[in-house]
PDB file of C-alpha atoms in Angstrom:
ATOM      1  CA  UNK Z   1     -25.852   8.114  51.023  1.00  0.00           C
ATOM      2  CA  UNK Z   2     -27.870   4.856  51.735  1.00  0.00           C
ATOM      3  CA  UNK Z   3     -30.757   5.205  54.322  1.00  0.00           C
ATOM      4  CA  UNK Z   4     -31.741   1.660  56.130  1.00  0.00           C
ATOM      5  CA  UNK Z   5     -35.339   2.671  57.026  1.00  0.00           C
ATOM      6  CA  UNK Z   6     -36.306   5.418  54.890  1.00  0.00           C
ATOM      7  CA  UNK Z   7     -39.723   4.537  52.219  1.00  0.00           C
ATOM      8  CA  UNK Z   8     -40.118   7.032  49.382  1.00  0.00           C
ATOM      9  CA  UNK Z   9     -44.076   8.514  49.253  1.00  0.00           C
ATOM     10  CA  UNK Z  10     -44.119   9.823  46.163  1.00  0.00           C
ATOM     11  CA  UNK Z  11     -47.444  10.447  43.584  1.00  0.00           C
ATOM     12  CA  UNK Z  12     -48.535  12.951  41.577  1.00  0.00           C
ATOM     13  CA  UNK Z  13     -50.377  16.016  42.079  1.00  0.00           C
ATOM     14  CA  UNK Z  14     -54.057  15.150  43.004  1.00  0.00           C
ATOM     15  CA  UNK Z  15     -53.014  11.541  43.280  1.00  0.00           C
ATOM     16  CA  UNK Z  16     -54.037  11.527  47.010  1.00  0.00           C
ATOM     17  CA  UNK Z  17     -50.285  11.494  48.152  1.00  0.00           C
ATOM     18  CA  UNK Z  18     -51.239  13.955  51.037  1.00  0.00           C
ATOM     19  CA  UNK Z  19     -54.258  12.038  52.250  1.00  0.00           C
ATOM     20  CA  UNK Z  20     -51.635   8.671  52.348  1.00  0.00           C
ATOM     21  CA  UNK Z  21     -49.362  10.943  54.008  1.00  0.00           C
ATOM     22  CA  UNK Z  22     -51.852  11.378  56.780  1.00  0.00           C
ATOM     23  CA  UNK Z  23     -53.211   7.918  57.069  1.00  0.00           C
ATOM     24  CA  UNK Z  24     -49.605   6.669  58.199  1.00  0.00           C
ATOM     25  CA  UNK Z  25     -49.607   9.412  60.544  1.00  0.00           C
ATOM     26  CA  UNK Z  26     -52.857   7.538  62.118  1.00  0.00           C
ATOM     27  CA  UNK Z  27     -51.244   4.335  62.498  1.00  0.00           C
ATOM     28  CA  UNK Z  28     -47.740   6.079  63.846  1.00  0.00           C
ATOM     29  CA  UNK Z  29     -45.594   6.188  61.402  1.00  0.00           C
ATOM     30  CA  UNK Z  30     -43.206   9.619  60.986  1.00  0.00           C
ATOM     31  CA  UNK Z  31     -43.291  11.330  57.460  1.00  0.00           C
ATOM     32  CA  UNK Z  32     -40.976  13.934  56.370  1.00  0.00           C
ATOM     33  CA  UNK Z  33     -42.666  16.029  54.606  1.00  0.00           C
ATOM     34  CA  UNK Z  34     -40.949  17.698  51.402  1.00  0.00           C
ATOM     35  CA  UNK Z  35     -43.980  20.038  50.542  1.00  0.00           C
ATOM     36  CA  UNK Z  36     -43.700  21.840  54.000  1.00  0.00           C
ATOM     37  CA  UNK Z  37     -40.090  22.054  54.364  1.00  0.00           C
ATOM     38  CA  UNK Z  38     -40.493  23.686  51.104  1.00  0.00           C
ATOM     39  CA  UNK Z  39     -42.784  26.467  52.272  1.00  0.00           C
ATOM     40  CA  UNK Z  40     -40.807  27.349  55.379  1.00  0.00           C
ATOM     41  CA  UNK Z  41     -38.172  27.852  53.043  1.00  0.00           C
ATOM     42  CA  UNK Z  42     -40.096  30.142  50.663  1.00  0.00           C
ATOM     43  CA  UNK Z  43     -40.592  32.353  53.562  1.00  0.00           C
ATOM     44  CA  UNK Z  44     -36.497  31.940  54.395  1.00  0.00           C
ATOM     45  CA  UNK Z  45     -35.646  32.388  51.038  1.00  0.00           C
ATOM     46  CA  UNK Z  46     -38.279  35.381  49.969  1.00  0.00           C
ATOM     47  CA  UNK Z  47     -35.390  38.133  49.319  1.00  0.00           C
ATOM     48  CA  UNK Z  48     -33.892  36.120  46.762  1.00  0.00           C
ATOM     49  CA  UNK Z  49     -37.466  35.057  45.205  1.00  0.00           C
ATOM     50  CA  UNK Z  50     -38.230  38.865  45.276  1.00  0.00           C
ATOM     51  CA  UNK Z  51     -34.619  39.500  42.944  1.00  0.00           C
ATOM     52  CA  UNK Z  52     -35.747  36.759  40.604  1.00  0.00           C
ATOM     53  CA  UNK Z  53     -39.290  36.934  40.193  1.00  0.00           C
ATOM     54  CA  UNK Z  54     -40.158  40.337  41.116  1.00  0.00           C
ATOM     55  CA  UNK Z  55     -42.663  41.902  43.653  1.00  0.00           C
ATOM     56  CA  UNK Z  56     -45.280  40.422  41.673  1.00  0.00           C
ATOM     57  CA  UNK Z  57     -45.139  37.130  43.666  1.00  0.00           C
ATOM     58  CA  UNK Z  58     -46.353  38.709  46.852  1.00  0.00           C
ATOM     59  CA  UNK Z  59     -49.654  39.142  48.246  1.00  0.00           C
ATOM     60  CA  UNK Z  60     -51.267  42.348  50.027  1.00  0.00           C
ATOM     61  CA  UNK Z  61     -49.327  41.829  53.321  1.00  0.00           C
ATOM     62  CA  UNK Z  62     -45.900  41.721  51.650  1.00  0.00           C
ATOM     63  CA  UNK Z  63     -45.575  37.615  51.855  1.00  0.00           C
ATOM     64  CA  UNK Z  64     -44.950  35.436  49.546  1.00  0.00           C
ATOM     65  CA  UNK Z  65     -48.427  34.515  47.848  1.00  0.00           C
ATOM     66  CA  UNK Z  66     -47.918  31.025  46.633  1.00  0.00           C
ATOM     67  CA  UNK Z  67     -51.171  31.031  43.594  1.00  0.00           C
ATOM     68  CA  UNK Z  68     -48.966  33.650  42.449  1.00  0.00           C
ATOM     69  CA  UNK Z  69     -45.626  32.171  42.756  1.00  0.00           C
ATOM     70  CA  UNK Z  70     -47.669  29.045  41.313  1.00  0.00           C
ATOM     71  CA  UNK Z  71     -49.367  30.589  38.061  1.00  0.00           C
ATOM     72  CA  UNK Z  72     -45.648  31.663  37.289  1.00  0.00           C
ATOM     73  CA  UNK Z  73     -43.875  28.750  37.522  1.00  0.00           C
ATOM     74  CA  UNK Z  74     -46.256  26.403  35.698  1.00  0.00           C
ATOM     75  CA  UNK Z  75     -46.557  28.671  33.085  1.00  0.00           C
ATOM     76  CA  UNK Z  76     -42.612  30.213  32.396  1.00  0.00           C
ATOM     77  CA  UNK Z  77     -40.603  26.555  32.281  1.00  0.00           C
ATOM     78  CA  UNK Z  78     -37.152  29.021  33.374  1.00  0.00           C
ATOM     79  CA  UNK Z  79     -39.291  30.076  36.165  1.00  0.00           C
ATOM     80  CA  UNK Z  80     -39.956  26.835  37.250  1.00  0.00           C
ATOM     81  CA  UNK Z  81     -36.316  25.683  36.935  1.00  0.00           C
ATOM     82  CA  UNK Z  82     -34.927  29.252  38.567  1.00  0.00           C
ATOM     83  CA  UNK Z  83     -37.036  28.472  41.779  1.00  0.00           C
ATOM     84  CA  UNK Z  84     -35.989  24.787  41.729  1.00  0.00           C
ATOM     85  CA  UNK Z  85     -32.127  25.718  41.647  1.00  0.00           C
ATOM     86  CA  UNK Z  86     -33.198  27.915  44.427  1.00  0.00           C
ATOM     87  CA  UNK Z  87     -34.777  25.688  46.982  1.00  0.00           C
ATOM     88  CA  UNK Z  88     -34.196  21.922  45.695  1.00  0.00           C
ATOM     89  CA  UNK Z  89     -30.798  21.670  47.223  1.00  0.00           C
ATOM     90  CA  UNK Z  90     -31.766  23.006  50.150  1.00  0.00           C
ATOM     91  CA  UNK Z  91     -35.255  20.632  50.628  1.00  0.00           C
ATOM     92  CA  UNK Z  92     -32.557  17.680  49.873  1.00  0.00           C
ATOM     93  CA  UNK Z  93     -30.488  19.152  52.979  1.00  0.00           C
ATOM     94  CA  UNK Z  94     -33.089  19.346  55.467  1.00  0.00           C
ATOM     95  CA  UNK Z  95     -34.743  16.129  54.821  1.00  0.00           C
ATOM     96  CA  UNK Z  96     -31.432  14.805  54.753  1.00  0.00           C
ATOM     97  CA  UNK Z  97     -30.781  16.345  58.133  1.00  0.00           C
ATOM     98  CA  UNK Z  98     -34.297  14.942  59.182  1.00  0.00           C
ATOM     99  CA  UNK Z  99     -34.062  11.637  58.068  1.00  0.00           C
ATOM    100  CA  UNK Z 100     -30.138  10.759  59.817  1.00  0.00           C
ATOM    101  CA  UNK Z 101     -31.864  11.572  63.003  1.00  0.00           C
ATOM    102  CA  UNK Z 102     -34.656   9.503  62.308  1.00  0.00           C
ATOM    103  CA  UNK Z 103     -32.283   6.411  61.295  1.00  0.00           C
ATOM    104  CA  UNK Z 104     -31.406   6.115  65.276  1.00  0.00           C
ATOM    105  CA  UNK Z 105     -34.957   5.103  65.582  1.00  0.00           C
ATOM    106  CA  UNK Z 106     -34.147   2.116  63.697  1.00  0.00           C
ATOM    107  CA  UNK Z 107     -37.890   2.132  62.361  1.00  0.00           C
ATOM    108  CA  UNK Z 108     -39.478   2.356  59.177  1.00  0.00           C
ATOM    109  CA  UNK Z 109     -40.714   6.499  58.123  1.00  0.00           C
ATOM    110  CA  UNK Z 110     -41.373   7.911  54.900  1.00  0.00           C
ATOM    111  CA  UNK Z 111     -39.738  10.857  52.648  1.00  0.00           C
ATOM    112  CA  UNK Z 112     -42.881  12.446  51.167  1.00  0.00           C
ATOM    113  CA  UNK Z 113     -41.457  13.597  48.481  1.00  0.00           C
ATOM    114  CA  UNK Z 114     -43.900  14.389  45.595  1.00  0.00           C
ATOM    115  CA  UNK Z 115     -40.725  15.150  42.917  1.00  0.00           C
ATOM    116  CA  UNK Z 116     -39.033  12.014  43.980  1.00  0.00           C
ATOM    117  CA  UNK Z 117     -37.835  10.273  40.449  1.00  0.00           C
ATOM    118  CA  UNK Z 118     -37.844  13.579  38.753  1.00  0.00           C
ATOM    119  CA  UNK Z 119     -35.279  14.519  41.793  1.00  0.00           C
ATOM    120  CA  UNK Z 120     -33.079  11.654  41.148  1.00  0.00           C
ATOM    121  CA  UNK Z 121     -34.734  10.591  44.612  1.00  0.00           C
ATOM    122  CA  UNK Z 122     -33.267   6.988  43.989  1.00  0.00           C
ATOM    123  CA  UNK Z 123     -29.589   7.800  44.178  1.00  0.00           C
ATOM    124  CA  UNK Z 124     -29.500  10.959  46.442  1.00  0.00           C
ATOM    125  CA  UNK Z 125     -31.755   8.987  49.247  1.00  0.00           C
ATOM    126  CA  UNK Z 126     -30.520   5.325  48.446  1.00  0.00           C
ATOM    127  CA  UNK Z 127     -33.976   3.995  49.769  1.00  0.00           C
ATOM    128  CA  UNK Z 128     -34.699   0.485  49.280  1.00  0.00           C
ATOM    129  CA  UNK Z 129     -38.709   0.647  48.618  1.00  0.00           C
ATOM    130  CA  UNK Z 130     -40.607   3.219  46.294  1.00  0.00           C
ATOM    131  CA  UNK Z 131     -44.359   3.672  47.128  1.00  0.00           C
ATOM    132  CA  UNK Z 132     -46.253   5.492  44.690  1.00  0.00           C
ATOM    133  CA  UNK Z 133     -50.191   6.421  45.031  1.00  0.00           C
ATOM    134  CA  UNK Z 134     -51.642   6.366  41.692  1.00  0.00           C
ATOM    135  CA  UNK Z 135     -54.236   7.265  39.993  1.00  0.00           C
ATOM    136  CA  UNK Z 136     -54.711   8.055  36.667  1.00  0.00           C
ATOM    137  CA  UNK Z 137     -54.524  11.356  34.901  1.00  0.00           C
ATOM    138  CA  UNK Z 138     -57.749  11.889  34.052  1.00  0.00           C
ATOM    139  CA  UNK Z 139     -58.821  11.896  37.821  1.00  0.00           C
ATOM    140  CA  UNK Z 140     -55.788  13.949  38.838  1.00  0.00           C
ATOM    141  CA  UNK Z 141     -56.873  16.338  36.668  1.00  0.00           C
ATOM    142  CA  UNK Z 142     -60.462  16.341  38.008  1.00  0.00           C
ATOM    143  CA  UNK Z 143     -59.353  16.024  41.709  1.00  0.00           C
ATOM    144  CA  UNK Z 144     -56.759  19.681  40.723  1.00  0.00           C
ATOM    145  CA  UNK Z 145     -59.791  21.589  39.101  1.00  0.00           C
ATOM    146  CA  UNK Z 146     -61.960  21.126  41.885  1.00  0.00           C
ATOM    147  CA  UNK Z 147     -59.135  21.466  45.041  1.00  0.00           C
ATOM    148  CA  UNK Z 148     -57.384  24.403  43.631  1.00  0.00           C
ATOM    149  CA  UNK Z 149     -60.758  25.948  41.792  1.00  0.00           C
ATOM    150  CA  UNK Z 150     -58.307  25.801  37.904  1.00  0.00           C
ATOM    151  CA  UNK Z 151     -59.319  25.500  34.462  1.00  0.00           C
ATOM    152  CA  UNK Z 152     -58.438  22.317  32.694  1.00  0.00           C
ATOM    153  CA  UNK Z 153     -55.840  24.012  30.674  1.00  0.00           C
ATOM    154  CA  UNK Z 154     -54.469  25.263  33.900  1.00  0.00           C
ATOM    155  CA  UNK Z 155     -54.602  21.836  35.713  1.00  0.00           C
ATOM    156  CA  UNK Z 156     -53.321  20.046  32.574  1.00  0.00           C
ATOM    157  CA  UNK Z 157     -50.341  22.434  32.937  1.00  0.00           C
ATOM    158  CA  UNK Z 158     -49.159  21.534  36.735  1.00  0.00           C
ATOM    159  CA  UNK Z 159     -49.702  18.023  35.612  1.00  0.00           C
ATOM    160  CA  UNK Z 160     -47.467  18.498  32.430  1.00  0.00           C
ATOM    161  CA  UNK Z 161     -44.678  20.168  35.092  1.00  0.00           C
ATOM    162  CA  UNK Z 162     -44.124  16.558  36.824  1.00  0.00           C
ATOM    163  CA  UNK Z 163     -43.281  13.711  35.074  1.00  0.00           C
ATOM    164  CA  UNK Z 164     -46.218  11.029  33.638  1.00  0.00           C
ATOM    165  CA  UNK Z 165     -47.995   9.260  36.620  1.00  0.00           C
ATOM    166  CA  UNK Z 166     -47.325   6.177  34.609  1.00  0.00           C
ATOM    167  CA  UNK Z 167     -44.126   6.426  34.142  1.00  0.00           C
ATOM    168  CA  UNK Z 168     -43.258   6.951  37.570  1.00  0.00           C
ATOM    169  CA  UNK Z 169     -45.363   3.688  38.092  1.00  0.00           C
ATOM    170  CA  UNK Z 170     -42.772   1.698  36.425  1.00  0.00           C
ATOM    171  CA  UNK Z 171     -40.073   2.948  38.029  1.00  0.00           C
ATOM    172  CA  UNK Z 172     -41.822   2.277  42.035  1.00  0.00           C
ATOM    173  CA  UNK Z 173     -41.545  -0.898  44.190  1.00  0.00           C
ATOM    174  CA  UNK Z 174     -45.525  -0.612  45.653  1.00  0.00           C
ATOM    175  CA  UNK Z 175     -48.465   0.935  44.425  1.00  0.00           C
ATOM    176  CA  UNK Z 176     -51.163   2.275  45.955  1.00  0.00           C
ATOM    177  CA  UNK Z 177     -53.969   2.544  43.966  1.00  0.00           C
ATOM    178  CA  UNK Z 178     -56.386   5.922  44.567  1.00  0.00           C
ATOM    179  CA  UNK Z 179     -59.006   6.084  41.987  1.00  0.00           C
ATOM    180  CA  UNK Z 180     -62.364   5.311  44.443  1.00  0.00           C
ATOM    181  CA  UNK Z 181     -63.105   6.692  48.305  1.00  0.00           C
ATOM    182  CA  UNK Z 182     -60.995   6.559  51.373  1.00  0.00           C
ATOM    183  CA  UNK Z 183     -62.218   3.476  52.234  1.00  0.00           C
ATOM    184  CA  UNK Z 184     -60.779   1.786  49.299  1.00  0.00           C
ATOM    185  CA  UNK Z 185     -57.348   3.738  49.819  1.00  0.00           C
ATOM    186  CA  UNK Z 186     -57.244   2.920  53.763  1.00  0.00           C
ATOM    187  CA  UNK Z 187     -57.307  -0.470  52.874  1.00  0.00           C
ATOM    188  CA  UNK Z 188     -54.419  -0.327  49.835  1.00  0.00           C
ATOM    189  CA  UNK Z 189     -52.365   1.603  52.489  1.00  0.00           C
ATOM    190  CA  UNK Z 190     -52.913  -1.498  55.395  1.00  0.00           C
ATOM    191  CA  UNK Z 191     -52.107  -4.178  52.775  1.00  0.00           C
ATOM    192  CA  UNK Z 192     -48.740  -2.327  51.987  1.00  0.00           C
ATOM    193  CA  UNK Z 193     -48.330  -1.657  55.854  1.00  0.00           C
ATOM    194  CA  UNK Z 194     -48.669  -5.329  56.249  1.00  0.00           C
ATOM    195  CA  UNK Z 195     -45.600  -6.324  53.753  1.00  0.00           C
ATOM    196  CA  UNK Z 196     -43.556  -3.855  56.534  1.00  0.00           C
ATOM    197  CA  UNK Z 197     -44.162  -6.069  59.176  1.00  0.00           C
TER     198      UNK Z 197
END
């Protein structure tokens, strides 16, 4: 499967990946968005998370509460990889399905995909460019903490689930750097814009 005008968006958690993700919305690009198509299927796929994990993971209305689902699986590794048999194949179908009718276009969109090398995003997407926002741990950790009101144990965890910002730096073809404001990251994401045109 080789898609002409797909770019991977890929980062870390608390890299700023989301806040990319909208800034190319501003300047009309489409995104795919992996982290949503994943919650719609959470909500499609809640009898089966109910056999594996137990009425545990839901909150008082009977939904899926996903701090719950989210203190399990970064904390029980089988966990993790029981809801990723679950729902990865079926992310890769839909954005699959998304991105085929986006290749009629014949314009450039991006596969947010914040799993993308630990995926084997490369060879199941066939993209030609990688973009990766970066920045380095000891912010992502900071940024996690504050956003999702954790513990550092409990943000060094989620950041332990995904594989090493830098090593995912090696293996991407642009990076955008996010370690200052917006107004430093606006400008990383025009300069890489620019190389498009």
């Amino acid at each position: 499967m080789s898609l002409q005008y797909a770019i991977a968006l890929t980062g870390g958690i608390g890299s700023g990946k989301s806040t990319v993700s909208s800034m190319l919305a501003l300047y009309g690009y489409t995104t795919i968005d992996a982290d949503k198509i994943a919650h719609t299927l959470l909500e499609a796929n809640q009898a089966a998370l109910i056999e594996h994990f137990s009425t545990a993971i839901l909150d008082t209305d009977g939904k899926i509460d996903r701090k719950k689902l989210g203190k399990l699986i970064f904390t029980d590794t089988n966990a993790r990889k029981k809801l990723e048999g679950l729902l990865h194949p079926q992310i890769h179908q839909k954005i699959l399905s998304c991105a085929k009718e986006l290749e009629g276009h014949q314009k450039y969109y991006f596969l947010d995909i914040p799993l993308f090398f630990e995926t084997g995003g490369r060879e199941r997407y066939g993209v030609k460019k990688v973009v990766l926002v970066y920045a380095p741990y000891e912010i992502q950790c900071m940024r996690i903490m504050a956003r999702d009101t954790l513990s550092k144990e409990e943000a060094s965890q989620r950041l332990a689930a995904q594989m090493d910002i830098e090593h995912k730096k090696l293996q991407s073809d642009y990076i955008l750097i996010n370690s200052q404001d917006l107004k430093a990251l606006q400008k990383e994401v025009e300069k890489f814009l620019h190389t498009l045109s």
